[in-house]
């Protein structure tokens, strides 16, 4: 499930941010990452039994953005606002996953 969500996040990023212009790194970023880029990392995940054969799966992800210029905070704020809207619903092979916070 974690890999499916990470792939879904990457797909959503590619719909708005050009593949030619923005690199997307998953789980590992090389020492010499090429900015501007995104870095997607699963921070934590848990599963708990809810009822009968139902389980609740929670996971937290960090989507970091690195601008072309280190000092470009305005661009970071603009991209952060776009990410909140873009990642509310993330497609996976099992259907849509709703993002919060």
Coordinates of C-alpha atoms in Angstrom, one line a residue:
X1 CA 0.0 0.0 0.0
X2 CA 2.8 2.4 0.8
X3 CA 4.5 2.0 -2.6
X4 CA 1.1 2.4 -4.3
X5 CA 0.5 5.7 -2.5
X6 CA 4.0 7.0 -3.2
X7 CA 3.5 6.1 -6.9
X8 CA 0.2 7.9 -6.8
X9 CA 1.7 11.0 -5.3
X10 CA 4.4 11.0 -8.0
X11 CA 1.8 10.7 -10.7
X12 CA -0.2 13.6 -9.3
X13 CA 3.0 15.7 -9.2
X14 CA 3.7 14.9 -12.9
X15 CA 0.2 16.1 -13.9
X16 CA 1.1 19.7 -12.8
X17 CA 4.9 19.9 -12.8
X18 CA 6.7 19.1 -16.0
X19 CA 8.8 15.9 -16.1
X20 CA 11.4 17.7 -18.1
X21 CA 11.8 20.6 -15.6
X22 CA 11.2 18.9 -12.2
X23 CA 12.8 15.7 -11.0
X24 CA 10.9 13.4 -8.6
X25 CA 12.9 11.3 -6.2
X26 CA 11.3 8.5 -4.2
X27 CA 12.7 7.2 -0.9
X28 CA 16.3 8.0 -1.8
X29 CA 17.8 11.2 -3.2
X30 CA 21.3 11.1 -4.6
X31 CA 24.0 13.3 -3.2
X32 CA 23.9 15.5 -6.3
X33 CA 20.1 15.9 -6.7
X34 CA 19.1 18.2 -9.5
X35 CA 16.9 21.1 -8.4
X36 CA 14.1 22.0 -8.8
X37 CA 12.8 18.7 -7.6
X38 CA 10.5 16.8 -5.3
X39 CA 11.4 14.2 -2.7
X40 CA 8.7 11.8 -1.5
X41 CA 9.3 9.8 1.7
X42 CA 7.0 7.6 3.8
X43 CA 7.6 8.7 7.4
X44 CA 5.3 6.2 9.2
X45 CA 2.6 3.7 8.6
X46 CA 0.3 1.7 10.8
X47 CA -2.6 -0.7 10.5
X48 CA -5.2 -1.5 13.1
X49 CA -8.2 -3.8 13.3
X50 CA -11.4 -1.9 13.3
X51 CA -14.4 -4.3 12.9
X52 CA -14.7 -7.9 11.8
X53 CA -12.5 -8.1 8.7
X54 CA -12.0 -4.3 8.4
X55 CA -8.7 -2.6 9.0
X56 CA -7.7 1.0 9.0
X57 CA -4.4 1.9 7.4
X58 CA -2.8 5.2 8.2
X59 CA 0.4 6.5 6.8
X60 CA 2.3 9.8 6.8
X61 CA 4.3 11.0 3.9
X62 CA 6.8 13.9 3.5
X63 CA 6.7 15.6 0.1
X64 CA 9.7 18.0 0.1
X65 CA 10.3 20.6 -2.6
X66 CA 13.7 21.9 -3.4
X67 CA 13.7 25.1 -5.6
X68 CA 16.3 25.9 -8.2
X69 CA 17.7 28.7 -6.1
X70 CA 18.2 28.0 -2.3
X71 CA 17.0 31.5 -1.4
X72 CA 13.7 31.3 -3.3
X73 CA 11.2 31.1 -0.4
X74 CA 8.4 32.7 -2.4
X75 CA 8.5 29.8 -4.9
X76 CA 8.4 27.3 -1.9
X77 CA 5.3 28.9 -0.5
X78 CA 3.6 28.9 -3.9
X79 CA 4.4 25.2 -4.5
X80 CA 3.3 24.3 -0.9
X81 CA -0.1 25.8 -1.6
X82 CA -0.4 23.9 -4.8
X83 CA 0.5 20.6 -3.1
X84 CA -2.3 21.0 -0.5
X85 CA -4.9 21.2 -3.3
X86 CA -3.2 18.6 -5.6
X87 CA -2.7 15.9 -3.0
X88 CA -6.2 15.9 -1.4
X89 CA -7.0 12.8 -3.5
X90 CA -4.3 10.4 -4.6
X91 CA -4.9 7.7 -7.1
X92 CA -3.7 4.2 -6.4
X93 CA -4.3 0.8 -8.0
X94 CA -6.9 0.1 -5.3
X95 CA -8.8 3.4 -5.8
X96 CA -8.5 6.9 -4.4
X97 CA -6.8 7.7 -1.2
X98 CA -7.7 10.9 0.6
X99 CA -4.9 13.0 1.9
X100 CA -5.2 15.1 5.0
X101 CA -2.9 17.6 6.7

